[in-house]
């Protein structure tokens, strides 16, 4: 039997690659170089891996599978019943034991304020509060939350009255596209609790105090797990600082007046109405 590896000039195949080619005689005469074949195989493998991940995620969250995302349904395993409070409402969920809090919130309770950015603990977009402490919901198994209290961005306001951190974010323009904002605000609310308890951070100068006054450097350090791709950081720091210190600082933006809008339209060549 003849294999490409024996008929072509030596190339830098690893032992695993060479073994794989020996296992697949149908490659003989395919017309691809071994390297091209290996690259394509790798790409195909990644595609399959991604499809499997999508299928698994959809199945775990009990969503309809996207067409072509999977060939076989994945059954929920180790189903557990979890009772927890979410935004003050008692919930009982039956979940595959692998389901993370973020998916339970978004797919089972329709609380889509918490965002799935990286899904691996890197961006902070999924931050929520568990018993008042901030956690990354994409890294928190829902099954571990029996009897716990979860607060998401949807649970911070009291009716029409915004949480002080929410109001400060609006006042200080602490967002642009808004994608990271639910996580930023939940993280900031958790951070204010940490300061009240006197939790120290990497930049705390005096660790003997029982409460922490948040300098801008403290806020930047403690919010560093929340990424904002729009770069709204100056507004975020100002908002957290105002919510923490209670010192009112001037709003740096305002809605345009009718006269200003009319003048802008004129400058743009549009007639005023
Ligand atoms: S989605 Fe959880 S940290 Fe990015
Ligand atoms: S406001 Fe756009 S990512 Fe933060």
PDB file of C-alpha atoms and ligand atoms in Angstrom:
ATOM      1  CA  UNK A   1       0.000   0.000   0.000  1.00  0.00           C
ATOM      2  CA  UNK A   2       1.315   3.447  -0.919  1.00  0.00           C
ATOM      3  CA  UNK A   3       0.907   6.544   1.295  1.00  0.00           C
ATOM      4  CA  UNK A   4       1.647  10.179   0.415  1.00  0.00           C
ATOM      5  CA  UNK A   5       4.059  10.315   3.277  1.00  0.00           C
ATOM      6  CA  UNK A   6       6.234   7.766   1.503  1.00  0.00           C
ATOM      7  CA  UNK A   7       6.041   9.242  -1.998  1.00  0.00           C
ATOM      8  CA  UNK A   8       6.520  12.960  -1.326  1.00  0.00           C
ATOM      9  CA  UNK A   9       9.641  14.674  -0.079  1.00  0.00           C
ATOM     10  CA  UNK A  10      10.025  14.686   3.705  1.00  0.00           C
ATOM     11  CA  UNK A  11       8.143  17.484   5.441  1.00  0.00           C
ATOM     12  CA  UNK A  12       7.975  18.550   9.037  1.00  0.00           C
ATOM     13  CA  UNK A  13       5.083  16.332  10.081  1.00  0.00           C
ATOM     14  CA  UNK A  14       4.784  15.546  13.740  1.00  0.00           C
ATOM     15  CA  UNK A  15       4.589  11.931  14.871  1.00  0.00           C
ATOM     16  CA  UNK A  16       0.832  12.360  15.407  1.00  0.00           C
ATOM     17  CA  UNK A  17       0.335  13.781  11.928  1.00  0.00           C
ATOM     18  CA  UNK A  18       2.307  10.974  10.352  1.00  0.00           C
ATOM     19  CA  UNK A  19       0.316   8.386  12.312  1.00  0.00           C
ATOM     20  CA  UNK A  20      -2.958  10.018  11.215  1.00  0.00           C
ATOM     21  CA  UNK A  21      -1.930   9.853   7.568  1.00  0.00           C
ATOM     22  CA  UNK A  22      -1.004   6.201   7.924  1.00  0.00           C
ATOM     23  CA  UNK A  23      -4.454   5.552   9.377  1.00  0.00           C
ATOM     24  CA  UNK A  24      -6.171   7.160   6.369  1.00  0.00           C
ATOM     25  CA  UNK A  25      -5.073   5.471   3.138  1.00  0.00           C
ATOM     26  CA  UNK A  26      -7.935   7.128   1.228  1.00  0.00           C
ATOM     27  CA  UNK A  27      -5.803  10.251   1.186  1.00  0.00           C
ATOM     28  CA  UNK A  28      -3.596   8.634  -1.384  1.00  0.00           C
ATOM     29  CA  UNK A  29      -4.167  10.435  -4.694  1.00  0.00           C
ATOM     30  CA  UNK A  30      -6.441  13.106  -3.283  1.00  0.00           C
ATOM     31  CA  UNK A  31      -4.200  15.702  -4.856  1.00  0.00           C
ATOM     32  CA  UNK A  32      -3.645  17.842  -1.785  1.00  0.00           C
ATOM     33  CA  UNK A  33      -0.288  18.356  -0.229  1.00  0.00           C
ATOM     34  CA  UNK A  34      -0.035  16.819   3.167  1.00  0.00           C
ATOM     35  CA  UNK A  35       0.338  20.223   4.761  1.00  0.00           C
ATOM     36  CA  UNK A  36      -2.792  21.515   3.016  1.00  0.00           C
ATOM     37  CA  UNK A  37      -4.623  18.415   4.111  1.00  0.00           C
ATOM     38  CA  UNK A  38      -3.520  18.858   7.696  1.00  0.00           C
ATOM     39  CA  UNK A  39      -4.530  22.540   7.664  1.00  0.00           C
ATOM     40  CA  UNK A  40      -7.931  21.702   6.225  1.00  0.00           C
ATOM     41  CA  UNK A  41      -8.369  18.911   8.724  1.00  0.00           C
ATOM     42  CA  UNK A  42      -7.549  21.281  11.538  1.00  0.00           C
ATOM     43  CA  UNK A  43      -9.987  23.888  10.196  1.00  0.00           C
ATOM     44  CA  UNK A  44     -12.669  21.241   9.858  1.00  0.00           C
ATOM     45  CA  UNK A  45     -11.974  20.095  13.376  1.00  0.00           C
ATOM     46  CA  UNK A  46     -12.355  23.615  14.720  1.00  0.00           C
ATOM     47  CA  UNK A  47     -15.643  23.993  12.813  1.00  0.00           C
ATOM     48  CA  UNK A  48     -16.912  20.745  14.269  1.00  0.00           C
ATOM     49  CA  UNK A  49     -15.769  21.791  17.705  1.00  0.00           C
ATOM     50  CA  UNK A  50     -17.621  25.120  17.359  1.00  0.00           C
ATOM     51  CA  UNK A  51     -20.759  23.344  16.123  1.00  0.00           C
ATOM     52  CA  UNK A  52     -20.610  20.962  19.064  1.00  0.00           C
ATOM     53  CA  UNK A  53     -20.221  23.843  21.489  1.00  0.00           C
ATOM     54  CA  UNK A  54     -23.195  25.649  19.973  1.00  0.00           C
ATOM     55  CA  UNK A  55     -25.257  22.504  20.086  1.00  0.00           C
ATOM     56  CA  UNK A  56     -24.321  21.796  23.672  1.00  0.00           C
ATOM     57  CA  UNK A  57     -25.044  25.339  24.798  1.00  0.00           C
ATOM     58  CA  UNK A  58     -28.420  25.382  23.075  1.00  0.00           C
ATOM     59  CA  UNK A  59     -29.345  21.994  24.460  1.00  0.00           C
ATOM     60  CA  UNK A  60     -28.300  22.853  27.986  1.00  0.00           C
ATOM     61  CA  UNK A  61     -30.343  26.006  27.865  1.00  0.00           C
ATOM     62  CA  UNK A  62     -33.218  24.021  26.320  1.00  0.00           C
ATOM     63  CA  UNK A  63     -33.411  26.197  23.231  1.00  0.00           C
ATOM     64  CA  UNK A  64     -34.328  25.037  19.722  1.00  0.00           C
ATOM     65  CA  UNK A  65     -31.141  24.120  17.880  1.00  0.00           C
ATOM     66  CA  UNK A  66     -30.037  26.304  15.007  1.00  0.00           C
ATOM     67  CA  UNK A  67     -30.283  24.535  11.666  1.00  0.00           C
ATOM     68  CA  UNK A  68     -27.081  22.650  10.989  1.00  0.00           C
ATOM     69  CA  UNK A  69     -25.693  23.321  14.453  1.00  0.00           C
ATOM     70  CA  UNK A  70     -26.033  19.732  15.535  1.00  0.00           C
ATOM     71  CA  UNK A  71     -26.945  16.333  14.252  1.00  0.00           C
ATOM     72  CA  UNK A  72     -28.144  14.791  17.509  1.00  0.00           C
ATOM     73  CA  UNK A  73     -29.927  16.327  20.480  1.00  0.00           C
ATOM     74  CA  UNK A  74     -27.992  16.469  23.722  1.00  0.00           C
ATOM     75  CA  UNK A  75     -29.933  15.337  26.732  1.00  0.00           C
ATOM     76  CA  UNK A  76     -29.803  17.214  29.989  1.00  0.00           C
ATOM     77  CA  UNK A  77     -27.721  15.272  32.474  1.00  0.00           C
ATOM     78  CA  UNK A  78     -27.746  15.210  36.247  1.00  0.00           C
ATOM     79  CA  UNK A  79     -30.845  17.374  36.398  1.00  0.00           C
ATOM     80  CA  UNK A  80     -30.960  19.310  39.642  1.00  0.00           C
ATOM     81  CA  UNK A  81     -33.715  21.357  41.199  1.00  0.00           C
ATOM     82  CA  UNK A  82     -32.531  24.738  42.429  1.00  0.00           C
ATOM     83  CA  UNK A  83     -34.532  27.200  44.516  1.00  0.00           C
ATOM     84  CA  UNK A  84     -33.205  30.744  44.542  1.00  0.00           C
ATOM     85  CA  UNK A  85     -34.425  34.320  44.722  1.00  0.00           C
ATOM     86  CA  UNK A  86     -33.902  36.392  41.623  1.00  0.00           C
ATOM     87  CA  UNK A  87     -34.592  40.094  41.952  1.00  0.00           C
ATOM     88  CA  UNK A  88     -36.775  39.407  44.974  1.00  0.00           C
ATOM     89  CA  UNK A  89     -38.857  36.698  43.302  1.00  0.00           C
ATOM     90  CA  UNK A  90     -38.571  33.078  44.407  1.00  0.00           C
ATOM     91  CA  UNK A  91     -37.716  30.796  41.480  1.00  0.00           C
ATOM     92  CA  UNK A  92     -37.423  27.035  41.256  1.00  0.00           C
ATOM     93  CA  UNK A  93     -35.551  25.727  38.248  1.00  0.00           C
ATOM     94  CA  UNK A  94     -34.780  22.236  37.039  1.00  0.00           C
ATOM     95  CA  UNK A  95     -31.471  22.422  35.278  1.00  0.00           C
ATOM     96  CA  UNK A  96     -28.714  20.307  33.856  1.00  0.00           C
ATOM     97  CA  UNK A  97     -26.053  20.498  36.551  1.00  0.00           C
ATOM     98  CA  UNK A  98     -23.642  22.090  34.048  1.00  0.00           C
ATOM     99  CA  UNK A  99     -25.807  25.157  33.377  1.00  0.00           C
ATOM    100  CA  UNK A 100     -24.198  28.417  34.441  1.00  0.00           C
ATOM    101  CA  UNK A 101     -26.116  31.214  36.114  1.00  0.00           C
ATOM    102  CA  UNK A 102     -25.824  33.449  33.040  1.00  0.00           C
ATOM    103  CA  UNK A 103     -27.623  30.921  30.823  1.00  0.00           C
ATOM    104  CA  UNK A 104     -30.230  30.230  33.488  1.00  0.00           C
ATOM    105  CA  UNK A 105     -30.961  33.953  33.753  1.00  0.00           C
ATOM    106  CA  UNK A 106     -31.042  34.632  30.046  1.00  0.00           C
ATOM    107  CA  UNK A 107     -32.585  31.463  28.644  1.00  0.00           C
ATOM    108  CA  UNK A 108     -34.844  30.282  31.463  1.00  0.00           C
ATOM    109  CA  UNK A 109     -35.890  33.497  33.187  1.00  0.00           C
ATOM    110  CA  UNK A 110     -35.720  35.850  30.170  1.00  0.00           C
ATOM    111  CA  UNK A 111     -33.514  38.264  32.097  1.00  0.00           C
ATOM    112  CA  UNK A 112     -31.338  39.322  29.194  1.00  0.00           C
ATOM    113  CA  UNK A 113     -29.816  42.410  30.789  1.00  0.00           C
ATOM    114  CA  UNK A 114     -26.734  40.421  31.797  1.00  0.00           C
ATOM    115  CA  UNK A 115     -24.641  40.028  28.680  1.00  0.00           C
ATOM    116  CA  UNK A 116     -22.636  37.107  27.383  1.00  0.00           C
ATOM    117  CA  UNK A 117     -19.460  38.759  26.165  1.00  0.00           C
ATOM    118  CA  UNK A 118     -16.578  36.313  26.382  1.00  0.00           C
ATOM    119  CA  UNK A 119     -18.288  33.498  28.317  1.00  0.00           C
ATOM    120  CA  UNK A 120     -14.990  32.752  30.026  1.00  0.00           C
ATOM    121  CA  UNK A 121     -14.525  35.235  32.824  1.00  0.00           C
ATOM    122  CA  UNK A 122     -12.557  37.840  30.900  1.00  0.00           C
ATOM    123  CA  UNK A 123     -14.862  40.773  30.190  1.00  0.00           C
ATOM    124  CA  UNK A 124     -17.247  41.284  33.136  1.00  0.00           C
ATOM    125  CA  UNK A 125     -20.310  41.826  30.907  1.00  0.00           C
ATOM    126  CA  UNK A 126     -22.151  39.067  32.796  1.00  0.00           C
ATOM    127  CA  UNK A 127     -21.539  40.478  36.302  1.00  0.00           C
ATOM    128  CA  UNK A 128     -24.465  40.089  38.733  1.00  0.00           C
ATOM    129  CA  UNK A 129     -24.777  40.167  42.514  1.00  0.00           C
ATOM    130  CA  UNK A 130     -25.164  37.036  44.635  1.00  0.00           C
ATOM    131  CA  UNK A 131     -26.041  37.873  48.240  1.00  0.00           C
ATOM    132  CA  UNK A 132     -24.766  41.387  47.502  1.00  0.00           C
ATOM    133  CA  UNK A 133     -21.368  40.313  46.202  1.00  0.00           C
ATOM    134  CA  UNK A 134     -20.434  40.653  42.577  1.00  0.00           C
ATOM    135  CA  UNK A 135     -19.832  37.448  40.653  1.00  0.00           C
ATOM    136  CA  UNK A 136     -19.228  36.502  37.050  1.00  0.00           C
ATOM    137  CA  UNK A 137     -22.398  34.654  36.155  1.00  0.00           C
ATOM    138  CA  UNK A 138     -20.727  32.911  33.199  1.00  0.00           C
ATOM    139  CA  UNK A 139     -18.417  31.138  35.656  1.00  0.00           C
ATOM    140  CA  UNK A 140     -21.004  30.401  38.350  1.00  0.00           C
ATOM    141  CA  UNK A 141     -22.873  27.118  38.223  1.00  0.00           C
ATOM    142  CA  UNK A 142     -26.569  27.715  38.832  1.00  0.00           C
ATOM    143  CA  UNK A 143     -26.710  24.483  40.831  1.00  0.00           C
ATOM    144  CA  UNK A 144     -24.518  26.042  43.528  1.00  0.00           C
ATOM    145  CA  UNK A 145     -27.028  28.802  44.285  1.00  0.00           C
ATOM    146  CA  UNK A 146     -29.645  26.967  46.334  1.00  0.00           C
ATOM    147  CA  UNK A 147     -31.188  29.459  48.770  1.00  0.00           C
ATOM    148  CA  UNK A 148     -29.116  32.389  47.507  1.00  0.00           C
ATOM    149  CA  UNK A 149     -30.277  35.840  46.414  1.00  0.00           C
ATOM    150  CA  UNK A 150     -29.375  36.945  42.920  1.00  0.00           C
ATOM    151  CA  UNK A 151     -29.708  40.542  41.774  1.00  0.00           C
ATOM    152  CA  UNK A 152     -29.342  41.455  38.131  1.00  0.00           C
ATOM    153  CA  UNK A 153     -29.467  44.825  36.434  1.00  0.00           C
ATOM    154  CA  UNK A 154     -33.235  44.363  36.094  1.00  0.00           C
ATOM    155  CA  UNK A 155     -33.577  44.248  39.884  1.00  0.00           C
ATOM    156  CA  UNK A 156     -31.665  47.377  40.889  1.00  0.00           C
ATOM    157  CA  UNK A 157     -34.264  50.088  40.269  1.00  0.00           C
ATOM    158  CA  UNK A 158     -37.279  50.494  42.545  1.00  0.00           C
ATOM    159  CA  UNK A 159     -40.084  51.076  40.120  1.00  0.00           C
ATOM    160  CA  UNK A 160     -39.353  54.358  38.352  1.00  0.00           C
ATOM    161  CA  UNK A 161     -36.604  55.231  40.779  1.00  0.00           C
ATOM    162  CA  UNK A 162     -33.203  54.329  39.445  1.00  0.00           C
ATOM    163  CA  UNK A 163     -30.491  52.954  41.700  1.00  0.00           C
ATOM    164  CA  UNK A 164     -28.049  55.801  42.517  1.00  0.00           C
ATOM    165  CA  UNK A 165     -25.350  54.080  40.447  1.00  0.00           C
ATOM    166  CA  UNK A 166     -27.680  53.854  37.446  1.00  0.00           C
ATOM    167  CA  UNK A 167     -28.552  57.545  37.772  1.00  0.00           C
ATOM    168  CA  UNK A 168     -24.877  58.447  38.082  1.00  0.00           C
ATOM    169  CA  UNK A 169     -24.003  56.481  34.937  1.00  0.00           C
ATOM    170  CA  UNK A 170     -26.568  58.496  32.980  1.00  0.00           C
ATOM    171  CA  UNK A 171     -25.448  61.788  34.485  1.00  0.00           C
ATOM    172  CA  UNK A 172     -21.777  61.142  33.750  1.00  0.00           C
ATOM    173  CA  UNK A 173     -22.246  59.549  30.361  1.00  0.00           C
ATOM    174  CA  UNK A 174     -20.708  56.284  31.573  1.00  0.00           C
ATOM    175  CA  UNK A 175     -21.567  54.356  28.437  1.00  0.00           C
ATOM    176  CA  UNK A 176     -21.776  54.566  24.690  1.00  0.00           C
ATOM    177  CA  UNK A 177     -23.192  51.411  23.077  1.00  0.00           C
ATOM    178  CA  UNK A 178     -24.367  50.133  26.468  1.00  0.00           C
ATOM    179  CA  UNK A 179     -23.276  46.529  25.980  1.00  0.00           C
ATOM    180  CA  UNK A 180     -21.005  46.405  29.019  1.00  0.00           C
ATOM    181  CA  UNK A 181     -23.182  48.711  31.121  1.00  0.00           C
ATOM    182  CA  UNK A 182     -25.334  46.167  33.025  1.00  0.00           C
ATOM    183  CA  UNK A 183     -22.162  44.394  34.130  1.00  0.00           C
ATOM    184  CA  UNK A 184     -20.416  47.681  34.933  1.00  0.00           C
ATOM    185  CA  UNK A 185     -23.311  48.878  37.080  1.00  0.00           C
ATOM    186  CA  UNK A 186     -23.719  45.584  38.964  1.00  0.00           C
ATOM    187  CA  UNK A 187     -19.974  45.525  39.501  1.00  0.00           C
ATOM    188  CA  UNK A 188     -20.018  49.117  40.791  1.00  0.00           C
ATOM    189  CA  UNK A 189     -22.859  48.318  43.211  1.00  0.00           C
ATOM    190  CA  UNK A 190     -20.845  45.374  44.530  1.00  0.00           C
ATOM    191  CA  UNK A 191     -17.771  47.588  44.748  1.00  0.00           C
ATOM    192  CA  UNK A 192     -19.572  50.138  46.933  1.00  0.00           C
ATOM    193  CA  UNK A 193     -20.440  47.310  49.324  1.00  0.00           C
ATOM    194  CA  UNK A 194     -16.784  46.235  49.404  1.00  0.00           C
ATOM    195  CA  UNK A 195     -15.751  49.779  50.294  1.00  0.00           C
ATOM    196  CA  UNK A 196     -18.322  49.906  53.119  1.00  0.00           C
ATOM    197  CA  UNK A 197     -16.961  46.656  54.510  1.00  0.00           C
ATOM    198  CA  UNK A 198     -13.387  47.893  54.251  1.00  0.00           C
ATOM    199  CA  UNK A 199     -12.254  45.266  51.755  1.00  0.00           C
ATOM    200  CA  UNK A 200      -8.793  46.132  50.503  1.00  0.00           C
ATOM    201  CA  UNK A 201      -7.483  46.050  46.968  1.00  0.00           C
ATOM    202  CA  UNK A 202      -4.089  45.886  45.322  1.00  0.00           C
ATOM    203  CA  UNK A 203      -3.748  49.691  45.520  1.00  0.00           C
ATOM    204  CA  UNK A 204      -5.094  50.277  49.054  1.00  0.00           C
ATOM    205  CA  UNK A 205      -2.448  52.290  50.909  1.00  0.00           C
ATOM    206  CA  UNK A 206      -3.633  51.664  54.474  1.00  0.00           C
ATOM    207  CA  UNK A 207      -5.054  48.186  55.002  1.00  0.00           C
ATOM    208  CA  UNK A 208      -5.783  48.748  58.712  1.00  0.00           C
ATOM    209  CA  UNK A 209      -8.919  50.844  58.154  1.00  0.00           C
ATOM    210  CA  UNK A 210     -12.372  49.346  58.525  1.00  0.00           C
ATOM    211  CA  UNK A 211     -13.870  51.288  55.625  1.00  0.00           C
ATOM    212  CA  UNK A 212     -12.243  52.260  52.398  1.00  0.00           C
ATOM    213  CA  UNK A 213     -12.436  55.675  50.791  1.00  0.00           C
ATOM    214  CA  UNK A 214     -12.412  55.066  47.098  1.00  0.00           C
ATOM    215  CA  UNK A 215      -9.919  57.184  45.226  1.00  0.00           C
ATOM    216  CA  UNK A 216     -10.124  57.215  41.454  1.00  0.00           C
ATOM    217  CA  UNK A 217      -7.199  54.786  41.427  1.00  0.00           C
ATOM    218  CA  UNK A 218      -9.116  52.446  43.736  1.00  0.00           C
ATOM    219  CA  UNK A 219     -12.130  52.580  41.440  1.00  0.00           C
ATOM    220  CA  UNK A 220     -10.024  51.927  38.346  1.00  0.00           C
ATOM    221  CA  UNK A 221      -8.288  48.986  40.001  1.00  0.00           C
ATOM    222  CA  UNK A 222     -11.472  47.468  41.376  1.00  0.00           C
ATOM    223  CA  UNK A 223     -13.409  47.921  38.132  1.00  0.00           C
ATOM    224  CA  UNK A 224     -10.577  46.563  36.006  1.00  0.00           C
ATOM    225  CA  UNK A 225     -12.403  43.267  35.474  1.00  0.00           C
ATOM    226  CA  UNK A 226     -15.120  45.071  33.535  1.00  0.00           C
ATOM    227  CA  UNK A 227     -14.037  45.846  30.012  1.00  0.00           C
ATOM    228  CA  UNK A 228     -15.646  48.611  27.942  1.00  0.00           C
ATOM    229  CA  UNK A 229     -14.902  48.366  24.247  1.00  0.00           C
ATOM    230  CA  UNK A 230     -16.288  51.886  23.763  1.00  0.00           C
ATOM    231  CA  UNK A 231     -13.744  53.284  26.209  1.00  0.00           C
ATOM    232  CA  UNK A 232     -16.299  55.020  28.420  1.00  0.00           C
ATOM    233  CA  UNK A 233     -13.960  54.677  31.389  1.00  0.00           C
ATOM    234  CA  UNK A 234     -13.724  58.378  32.417  1.00  0.00           C
ATOM    235  CA  UNK A 235     -17.513  58.571  32.735  1.00  0.00           C
ATOM    236  CA  UNK A 236     -17.655  55.232  34.569  1.00  0.00           C
ATOM    237  CA  UNK A 237     -15.068  56.351  37.137  1.00  0.00           C
ATOM    238  CA  UNK A 238     -16.850  59.683  37.628  1.00  0.00           C
ATOM    239  CA  UNK A 239     -20.186  57.908  38.104  1.00  0.00           C
ATOM    240  CA  UNK A 240     -18.846  55.426  40.647  1.00  0.00           C
ATOM    241  CA  UNK A 241     -17.020  58.215  42.456  1.00  0.00           C
ATOM    242  CA  UNK A 242     -20.184  60.290  42.776  1.00  0.00           C
ATOM    243  CA  UNK A 243     -22.259  57.323  43.956  1.00  0.00           C
ATOM    244  CA  UNK A 244     -19.551  56.520  46.515  1.00  0.00           C
ATOM    245  CA  UNK A 245     -18.698  59.981  47.833  1.00  0.00           C
ATOM    246  CA  UNK A 246     -22.066  61.652  47.389  1.00  0.00           C
ATOM    247  CA  UNK A 247     -20.177  64.684  46.069  1.00  0.00           C
ATOM    248  CA  UNK A 248     -22.221  66.080  43.234  1.00  0.00           C
ATOM    249  CA  UNK A 249     -20.177  67.051  40.226  1.00  0.00           C
ATOM    250  CA  UNK A 250     -21.483  68.909  37.227  1.00  0.00           C
ATOM    251  CA  UNK A 251     -23.026  67.012  34.377  1.00  0.00           C
ATOM    252  CA  UNK A 252     -20.891  67.504  31.306  1.00  0.00           C
ATOM    253  CA  UNK A 253     -23.593  67.020  28.700  1.00  0.00           C
ATOM    254  CA  UNK A 254     -27.130  68.132  28.034  1.00  0.00           C
ATOM    255  CA  UNK A 255     -29.910  67.702  25.514  1.00  0.00           C
ATOM    256  CA  UNK A 256     -29.858  70.209  22.660  1.00  0.00           C
ATOM    257  CA  UNK A 257     -32.492  72.935  22.796  1.00  0.00           C
ATOM    258  CA  UNK A 258     -34.945  73.410  19.926  1.00  0.00           C
ATOM    259  CA  UNK A 259     -33.029  76.523  18.845  1.00  0.00           C
ATOM    260  CA  UNK A 260     -29.744  74.610  18.776  1.00  0.00           C
ATOM    261  CA  UNK A 261     -31.329  71.774  16.812  1.00  0.00           C
ATOM    262  CA  UNK A 262     -32.810  74.212  14.290  1.00  0.00           C
ATOM    263  CA  UNK A 263     -29.449  75.873  13.856  1.00  0.00           C
ATOM    264  CA  UNK A 264     -27.732  72.516  13.343  1.00  0.00           C
ATOM    265  CA  UNK A 265     -30.302  71.537  10.725  1.00  0.00           C
ATOM    266  CA  UNK A 266     -29.689  74.819   8.926  1.00  0.00           C
ATOM    267  CA  UNK A 267     -25.944  74.254   8.953  1.00  0.00           C
ATOM    268  CA  UNK A 268     -26.533  70.827   7.446  1.00  0.00           C
ATOM    269  CA  UNK A 269     -28.577  72.366   4.659  1.00  0.00           C
ATOM    270  CA  UNK A 270     -31.963  71.219   5.978  1.00  0.00           C
ATOM    271  CA  UNK A 271     -34.781  73.685   6.275  1.00  0.00           C
ATOM    272  CA  UNK A 272     -36.276  74.157   9.737  1.00  0.00           C
ATOM    273  CA  UNK A 273     -39.872  73.081  10.280  1.00  0.00           C
TER     274      UNK A 273
HETATM  275  S1  LIG B   1     -19.252  36.872  29.722  1.00  0.00           S
HETATM  276 FE1  LIG B   1     -18.693  36.479  31.776  1.00  0.00          FE
HETATM  277  S2  LIG B   1     -16.804  37.519  31.988  1.00  0.00           S
HETATM  278 FE2  LIG B   1     -17.295  37.780  29.891  1.00  0.00          FE
HETATM  279  S1  LIG B   2     -20.447  51.241  26.468  1.00  0.00           S
HETATM  280 FE1  LIG B   2     -19.977  50.053  24.730  1.00  0.00          FE
HETATM  281  S2  LIG B   2     -18.828  48.434  25.537  1.00  0.00           S
HETATM  282 FE2  LIG B   2     -19.019  49.776  27.194  1.00  0.00          FE
END
